[in-house]
Coordinates of C-alpha atoms in Angstrom, one line a residue:
A1 CA 118.3 36.8 82.9
N2 CA 121.4 34.9 81.9
F3 CA 124.2 37.1 80.7
S4 CA 126.4 36.2 77.8
E5 CA 129.6 34.5 78.3
Q6 CA 131.6 37.6 77.0
V7 CA 129.8 39.7 79.7
V8 CA 130.7 37.5 82.2
E9 CA 134.3 37.3 81.4
S10 CA 134.4 41.2 81.8
F11 CA 133.2 40.8 85.7
P12 CA 136.1 41.3 87.8
S13 CA 138.1 37.8 88.1
D14 CA 138.5 38.3 92.0
I15 CA 134.9 38.8 92.5
S16 CA 133.5 35.9 94.6
T17 CA 130.9 33.3 93.8
G18 CA 127.7 33.6 95.6
I19 CA 124.4 35.6 95.8
Y20 CA 124.4 39.5 95.5
Y21 CA 121.7 42.2 95.3
G22 CA 121.4 45.5 93.4
W23 CA 119.3 47.6 91.3
A24 CA 118.8 46.7 87.9
C25 CA 117.1 48.4 84.8
V26 CA 115.9 47.0 81.4
G27 CA 116.6 49.3 78.2
N28 CA 115.5 53.0 79.2
G29 CA 112.8 51.5 81.7
D30 CA 112.2 51.8 85.4
V31 CA 115.0 50.4 87.9
H32 CA 113.8 47.5 89.8
K33 CA 115.4 45.3 92.6
M34 CA 117.4 42.3 91.9
V35 CA 119.3 39.2 93.0
L36 CA 122.3 38.3 90.9
S37 CA 124.0 34.5 91.2
I38 CA 127.8 34.2 90.1
G39 CA 128.6 30.6 90.2
W40 CA 130.8 27.9 88.5
N41 CA 128.6 26.1 85.6
P42 CA 128.5 22.6 85.9
F43 CA 127.9 22.4 81.9
Y44 CA 131.1 23.8 81.4
K45 CA 132.8 21.3 83.7
N46 CA 133.0 24.0 86.5
I47 CA 135.9 25.8 84.6
K48 CA 133.6 28.8 83.6
K49 CA 131.4 31.2 85.6
S50 CA 127.6 32.1 85.0
V51 CA 126.0 35.0 85.9
E52 CA 122.2 34.8 86.4
M53 CA 119.9 37.7 87.7
H54 CA 116.5 37.6 88.7
I55 CA 114.7 41.2 88.5
I56 CA 112.4 41.7 91.2
H57 CA 109.3 42.5 88.8
T58 CA 106.9 40.9 86.8
F59 CA 107.3 42.0 83.1
K60 CA 104.7 42.0 80.5
D61 CA 106.9 40.7 77.4
D62 CA 110.3 39.2 77.1
F63 CA 113.4 41.6 77.0
Y64 CA 115.9 39.6 74.9
G65 CA 118.3 41.8 73.3
E66 CA 117.7 44.8 75.6
I67 CA 120.9 46.4 77.2
L68 CA 120.7 45.5 80.8
S69 CA 122.1 47.9 83.6
I70 CA 122.8 46.7 87.0
V71 CA 124.3 47.9 89.9
I72 CA 125.6 45.3 92.7
L73 CA 125.6 46.7 96.2
G74 CA 125.8 43.8 98.6
Y75 CA 126.4 39.8 99.1
I76 CA 123.9 37.8 100.8
R77 CA 125.5 34.1 100.8
S78 CA 128.1 32.0 99.4
E79 CA 127.1 29.6 96.4
K80 CA 126.1 26.0 97.6
N81 CA 124.7 22.9 96.5
F82 CA 121.4 21.7 97.4
S83 CA 120.0 18.3 98.3
S84 CA 116.4 18.9 96.9
L85 CA 114.6 21.2 94.5
E86 CA 112.4 22.2 97.4
A87 CA 115.9 23.3 99.3
L88 CA 116.8 25.4 96.4
I89 CA 113.4 27.1 96.0
S90 CA 113.5 28.0 99.6
A91 CA 117.0 29.4 99.5
I92 CA 115.9 31.8 96.3
Q93 CA 112.7 32.7 98.3
D94 CA 114.8 33.6 101.1
D95 CA 117.5 35.4 99.1
I96 CA 115.0 37.7 97.3
E97 CA 113.4 38.6 100.8
E98 CA 116.9 39.3 101.9
A99 CA 117.3 41.6 98.8
K100 CA 114.0 43.4 99.2
R101 CA 115.2 44.1 102.8
Q102 CA 118.6 45.5 102.0
L103 CA 117.7 47.5 99.2
D104 CA 114.8 49.0 101.3
L105 CA 117.7 50.8 103.6
P106 CA 118.1 54.6 103.0
E107 CA 121.6 54.1 101.7
H108 CA 120.5 51.6 99.2
L109 CA 117.3 53.1 97.9
K110 CA 119.0 56.4 97.5
L111 CA 121.1 54.5 94.4
K112 CA 118.0 53.7 92.8
D113 CA 118.0 57.1 91.2
N114 CA 121.4 57.1 90.1
D115 CA 122.3 58.9 86.6
F116 CA 123.9 55.3 85.7
F117 CA 120.5 54.2 84.7
H118 CA 119.7 57.1 82.7
L119 CA 122.5 57.3 80.3
P120 CA 122.3 59.0 77.0
E121 CA 121.2 56.6 74.0
G122 CA 123.7 54.1 72.9
E123 CA 126.2 55.0 75.7
T124 CA 127.3 52.6 78.1
V125 CA 129.7 52.0 81.2
N126 CA 131.3 48.9 82.3
H127 CA 132.6 49.3 85.6

């Protein structure tokens, strides 16, 4: 899932680029593990950041237009360039495995059930 420019601009300006892990919820659905990439976007000549999220779950339908609720819990690695597509794919797979390991830790697992993911209809929080 790619976040809109408006959402990206609302992220704290001092957040480091790189790969993060945490929890994500689509609409009022279940909460799933996720990895998140925050990086400079070459399409915008690297003057704008982009934020892309990969939810570690297979959805049966697209979720365009849904509210995405996320909690970022940790940092995996810095943003970097890759010499080949294979190297990029390998790094992404390693990031996903690291996110799974971290999110299985008791201190992270307990946040999966946080009330943040079950706000009343129409209520949002932007922290």
